[in-house]
Coordinates of C-alpha atoms in Angstrom, one line a residue:
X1 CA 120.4 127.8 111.1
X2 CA 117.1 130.3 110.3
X3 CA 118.1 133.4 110.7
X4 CA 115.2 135.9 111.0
X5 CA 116.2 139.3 111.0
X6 CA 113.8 142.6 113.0
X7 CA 113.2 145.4 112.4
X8 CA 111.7 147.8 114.6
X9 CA 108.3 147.5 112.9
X10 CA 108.9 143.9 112.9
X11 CA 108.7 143.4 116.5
X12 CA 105.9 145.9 116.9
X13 CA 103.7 143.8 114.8
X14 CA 105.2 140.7 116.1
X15 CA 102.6 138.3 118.3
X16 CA 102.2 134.9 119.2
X17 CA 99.2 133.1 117.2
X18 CA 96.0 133.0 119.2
X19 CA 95.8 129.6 119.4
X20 CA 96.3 126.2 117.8
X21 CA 96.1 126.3 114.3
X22 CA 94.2 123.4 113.0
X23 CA 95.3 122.6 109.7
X24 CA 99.4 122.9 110.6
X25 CA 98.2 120.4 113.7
X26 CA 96.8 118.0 110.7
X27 CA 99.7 118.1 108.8
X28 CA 102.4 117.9 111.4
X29 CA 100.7 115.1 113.0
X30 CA 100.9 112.9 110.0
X31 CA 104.9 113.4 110.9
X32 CA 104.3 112.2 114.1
X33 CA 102.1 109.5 112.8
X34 CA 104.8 108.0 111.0
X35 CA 107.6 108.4 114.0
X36 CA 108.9 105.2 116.3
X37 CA 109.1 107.2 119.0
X38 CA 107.6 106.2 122.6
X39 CA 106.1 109.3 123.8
X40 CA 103.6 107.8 125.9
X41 CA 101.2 111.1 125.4
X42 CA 101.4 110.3 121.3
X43 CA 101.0 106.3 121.8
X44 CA 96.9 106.5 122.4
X45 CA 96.4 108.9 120.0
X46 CA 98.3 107.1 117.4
X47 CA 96.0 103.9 118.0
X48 CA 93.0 106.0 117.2
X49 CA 94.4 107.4 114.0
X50 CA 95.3 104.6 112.6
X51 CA 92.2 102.8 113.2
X52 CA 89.9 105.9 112.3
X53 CA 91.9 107.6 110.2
X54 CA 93.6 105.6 107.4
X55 CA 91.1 106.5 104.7
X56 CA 92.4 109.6 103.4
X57 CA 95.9 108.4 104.2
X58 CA 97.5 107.7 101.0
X59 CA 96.8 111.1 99.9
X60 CA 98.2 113.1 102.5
X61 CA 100.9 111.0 102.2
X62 CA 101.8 111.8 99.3
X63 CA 101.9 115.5 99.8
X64 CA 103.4 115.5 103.0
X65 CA 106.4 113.1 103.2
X66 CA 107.8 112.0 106.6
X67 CA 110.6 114.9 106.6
X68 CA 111.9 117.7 103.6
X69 CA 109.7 119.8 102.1
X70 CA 105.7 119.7 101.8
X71 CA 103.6 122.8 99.8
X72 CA 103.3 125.8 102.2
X73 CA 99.7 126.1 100.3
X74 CA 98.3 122.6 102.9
X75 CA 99.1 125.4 105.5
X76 CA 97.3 129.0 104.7
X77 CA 97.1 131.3 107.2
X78 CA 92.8 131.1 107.0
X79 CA 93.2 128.3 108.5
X80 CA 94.0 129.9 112.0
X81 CA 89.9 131.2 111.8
X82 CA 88.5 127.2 111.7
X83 CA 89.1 123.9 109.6
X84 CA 86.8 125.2 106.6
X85 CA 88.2 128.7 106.2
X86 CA 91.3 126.9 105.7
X87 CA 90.1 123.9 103.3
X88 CA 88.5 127.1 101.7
X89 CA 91.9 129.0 101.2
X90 CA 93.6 125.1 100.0
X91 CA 91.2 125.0 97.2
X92 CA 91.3 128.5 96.3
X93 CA 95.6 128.3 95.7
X94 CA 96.3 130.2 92.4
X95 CA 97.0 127.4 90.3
X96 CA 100.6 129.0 89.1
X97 CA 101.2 128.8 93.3
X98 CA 99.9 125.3 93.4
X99 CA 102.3 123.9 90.1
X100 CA 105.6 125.7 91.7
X101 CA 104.7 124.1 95.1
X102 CA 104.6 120.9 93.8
X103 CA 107.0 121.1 91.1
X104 CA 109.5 121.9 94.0
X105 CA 108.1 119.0 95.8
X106 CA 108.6 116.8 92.7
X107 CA 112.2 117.7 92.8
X108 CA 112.4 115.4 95.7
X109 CA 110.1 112.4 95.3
X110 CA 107.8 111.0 92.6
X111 CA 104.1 112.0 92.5
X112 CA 101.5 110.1 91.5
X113 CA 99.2 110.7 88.6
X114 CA 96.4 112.2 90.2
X115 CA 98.6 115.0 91.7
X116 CA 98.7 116.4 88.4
X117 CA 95.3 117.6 88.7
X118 CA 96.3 119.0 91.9
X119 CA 99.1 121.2 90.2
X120 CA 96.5 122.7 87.1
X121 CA 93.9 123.7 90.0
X122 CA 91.3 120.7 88.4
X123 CA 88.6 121.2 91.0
X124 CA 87.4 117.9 91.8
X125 CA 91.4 117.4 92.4
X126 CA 91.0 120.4 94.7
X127 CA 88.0 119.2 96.3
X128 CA 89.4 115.6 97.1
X129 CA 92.6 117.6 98.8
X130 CA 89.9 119.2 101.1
X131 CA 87.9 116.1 101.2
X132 CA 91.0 113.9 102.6
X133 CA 92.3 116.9 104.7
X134 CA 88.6 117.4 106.7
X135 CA 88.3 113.7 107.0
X136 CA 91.8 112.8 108.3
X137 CA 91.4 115.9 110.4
X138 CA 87.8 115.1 111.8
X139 CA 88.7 111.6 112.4
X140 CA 92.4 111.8 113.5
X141 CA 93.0 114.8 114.8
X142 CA 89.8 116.7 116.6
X143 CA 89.2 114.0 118.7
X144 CA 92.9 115.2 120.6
X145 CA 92.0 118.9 120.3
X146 CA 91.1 119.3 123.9
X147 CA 94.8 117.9 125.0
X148 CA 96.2 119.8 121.9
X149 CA 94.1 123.2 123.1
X150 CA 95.1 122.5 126.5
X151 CA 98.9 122.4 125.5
X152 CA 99.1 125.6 123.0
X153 CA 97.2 127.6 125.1
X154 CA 99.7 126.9 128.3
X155 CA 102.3 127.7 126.0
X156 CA 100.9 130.7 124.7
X157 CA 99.8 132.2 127.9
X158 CA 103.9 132.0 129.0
X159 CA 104.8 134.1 126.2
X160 CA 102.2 136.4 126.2
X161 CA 102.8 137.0 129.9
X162 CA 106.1 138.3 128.6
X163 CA 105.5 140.2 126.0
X164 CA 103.3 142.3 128.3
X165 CA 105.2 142.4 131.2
X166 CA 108.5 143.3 129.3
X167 CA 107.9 143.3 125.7
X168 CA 108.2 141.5 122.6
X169 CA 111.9 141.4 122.9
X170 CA 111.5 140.2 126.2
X171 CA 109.1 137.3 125.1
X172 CA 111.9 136.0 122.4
X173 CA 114.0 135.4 125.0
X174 CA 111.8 133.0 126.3
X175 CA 112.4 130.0 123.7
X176 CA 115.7 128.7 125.4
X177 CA 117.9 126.5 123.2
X178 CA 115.6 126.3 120.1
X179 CA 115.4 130.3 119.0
X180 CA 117.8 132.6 120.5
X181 CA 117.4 136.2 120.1
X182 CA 120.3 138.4 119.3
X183 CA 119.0 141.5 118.4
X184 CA 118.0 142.1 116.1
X185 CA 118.0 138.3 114.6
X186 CA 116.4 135.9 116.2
X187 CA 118.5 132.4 115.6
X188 CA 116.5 129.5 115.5
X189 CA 117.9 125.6 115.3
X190 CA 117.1 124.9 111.5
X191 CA 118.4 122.1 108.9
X192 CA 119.7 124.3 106.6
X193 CA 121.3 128.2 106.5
X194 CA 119.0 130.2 105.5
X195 CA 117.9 134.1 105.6
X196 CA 114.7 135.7 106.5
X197 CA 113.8 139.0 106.3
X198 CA 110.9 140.0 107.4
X199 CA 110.9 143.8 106.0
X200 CA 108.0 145.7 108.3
X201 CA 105.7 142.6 108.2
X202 CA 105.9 141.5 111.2
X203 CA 106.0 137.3 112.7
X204 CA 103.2 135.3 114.1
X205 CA 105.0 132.4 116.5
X206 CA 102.5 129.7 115.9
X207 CA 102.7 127.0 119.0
X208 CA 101.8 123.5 118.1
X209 CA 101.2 120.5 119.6
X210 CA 102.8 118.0 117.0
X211 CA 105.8 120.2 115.8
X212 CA 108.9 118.5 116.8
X213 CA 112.5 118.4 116.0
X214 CA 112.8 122.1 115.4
X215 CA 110.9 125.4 114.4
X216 CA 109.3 125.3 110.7
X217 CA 109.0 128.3 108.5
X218 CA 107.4 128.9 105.2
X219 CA 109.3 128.2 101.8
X220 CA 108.0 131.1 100.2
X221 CA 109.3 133.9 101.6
X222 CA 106.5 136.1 99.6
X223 CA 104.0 134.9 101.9
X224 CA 103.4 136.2 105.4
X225 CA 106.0 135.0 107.7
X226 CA 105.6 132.6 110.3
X227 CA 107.1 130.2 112.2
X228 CA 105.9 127.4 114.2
X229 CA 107.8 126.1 117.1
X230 CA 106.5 122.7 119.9
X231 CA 104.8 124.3 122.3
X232 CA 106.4 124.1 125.8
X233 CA 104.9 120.5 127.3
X234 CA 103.4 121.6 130.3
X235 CA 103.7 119.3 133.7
X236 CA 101.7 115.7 134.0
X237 CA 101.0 115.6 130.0
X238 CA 102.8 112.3 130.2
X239 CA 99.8 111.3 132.7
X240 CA 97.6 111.9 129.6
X241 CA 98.2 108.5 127.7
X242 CA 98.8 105.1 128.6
X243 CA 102.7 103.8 127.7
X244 CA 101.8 101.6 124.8
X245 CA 105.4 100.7 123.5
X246 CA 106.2 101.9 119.4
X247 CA 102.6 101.5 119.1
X248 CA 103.3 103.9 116.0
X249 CA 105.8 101.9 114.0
X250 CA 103.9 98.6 114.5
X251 CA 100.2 99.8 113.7
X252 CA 101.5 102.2 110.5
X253 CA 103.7 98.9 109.0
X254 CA 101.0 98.8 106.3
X255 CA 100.0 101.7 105.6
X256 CA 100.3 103.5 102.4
X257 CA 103.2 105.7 102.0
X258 CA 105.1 104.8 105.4
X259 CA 109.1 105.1 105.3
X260 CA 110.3 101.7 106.8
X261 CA 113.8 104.1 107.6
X262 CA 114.3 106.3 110.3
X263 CA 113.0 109.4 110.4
X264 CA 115.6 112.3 109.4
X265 CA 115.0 115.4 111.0
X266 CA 115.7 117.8 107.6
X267 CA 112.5 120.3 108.2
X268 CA 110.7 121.9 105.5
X269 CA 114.3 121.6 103.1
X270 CA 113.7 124.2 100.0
X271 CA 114.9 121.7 97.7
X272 CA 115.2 122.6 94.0
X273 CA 112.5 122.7 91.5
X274 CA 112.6 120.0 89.1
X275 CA 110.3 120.1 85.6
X276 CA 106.8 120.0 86.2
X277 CA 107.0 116.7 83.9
X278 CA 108.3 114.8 86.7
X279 CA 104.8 114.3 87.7
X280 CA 103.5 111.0 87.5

């Protein structure tokens, strides 16, 4: 369990994000890429990534694995003001930022060679990160942003409704199972126990159209919270797609970097920083 823990300045600078956020959609979606599940509203889009969108694939891959941790720096907050302010804000990750993120990634699965560059802030390493980021996200994900627009923006409207009808107390009650707020922590469904205090900076609730299992929350805890949470699936979105049956599983089979297993719903784990050597 996440427990994040108010302040009254927390909750007055509290809000919910102003919409989707289009680099957390591109790398949450390459989770639900990867996933054999049936949802009929992910089956079409699934086809279309994976014939459009397999180019910059082994990549992302290899940044962002099917569950655990992936580097908070493929999600900066520019990226809530467009695509390039956030592949802007990617390449412009200090480089001691960039080395502990994937050190601590490293911890949990080999890299390959080229991620080295990554790590010592190389530009042309930086620039192909942006380069398979904008293209996977032009080519997989933008063409969905209407449905994924459509979705957030339901979503958000519910919990702004709250918060300005009854406050933002009121509008942290209106998770359900997934957050529950018991002032003044709000308890959200989480992988692992963990503490996060949010000391007078306030939380922006990011909705999201491919965030599933539970609520995510940065690693670093220096950087400015959030938390992004499925937004609420608003009625006839399984109209939007036709039922193509584990259309995922069967079209990703040979794709770079797929996990044959099933998928383990760990979250963003902070799992322990192993020496940078373990790059390779």
């Amino acid at each position: 369990m996440l427990r994040v823990h108010f302040t009254a300045q927390d909750l007055a600078r509290t809000r919910v994000a102003d919409g989707a956020d289009p680099l957390w959609e591109t790398v949450l979606s390459l989770h639900s890429l990867r996933e054999n599940r049936t949802d009929p509203a992910l089956a079409a889009w699934r086809q279309h990534a994976v014939r459009h969108g397999t180019e910059p694939l082994r990549t992302l891959f290899a940044l962002v694995p099917p569950y655990g941790y992936f580097p908070d720096f493929l999600t900066p907050s520019a990226s809530q003001y467009g695509v390039e302010s956030g592949l802007e804000a990617v390449m412009s990750t200090p480089r001691q930022r960039l080395r502990t993120e994937l050190t601590r990634l490293s911890g949990h699965r080999a890299l390959p060679g080229w991620a080295r560059g990554i790590g010592e802030g190389e530009p042309a390493a930086l620039r192909q990160l942006a380069r398979s980021l904008r293209t996977y996200h032009h080519l997989a994900v933008a063409p969905a942003w209407p449905r994924i627009a459509r979705r957030v923006g339901a979503d958000r409207e519910l919990r702004k409704h709250a918060q300005g009808q009854s406050g933002v107390e009121a509008m942290l009650r209106t998770f359900g199972a997934p957050m529950r707020w018991r002032p003044p922590v709000l308890e959200v469904d989480y992988p692992v126990e963990r503490e996060l205090r949010l000391q007078g900076r306030g939380l922006v609730l990011v909705p999201s159209y491919f965030c599933c299992d539970h609520p995510l929350a940065l690693v670093d805890e220096a950087l400015p919270p959030v938390l992004v949470y499925a937004a609420r699936e608003t009625e006839g979105a399984h109209a939007e797609g036709p039922r193509l049956r584990d259309f995922g599983g069967e079209a990703l089979r040979d794709v770079p970097g797929r996990d044959p297993g099933r998928r383990q719903a760990l979250g963003r784990l902070p799992y322990g920083g192993a020496p940078y050597a373990r790059l390779r």
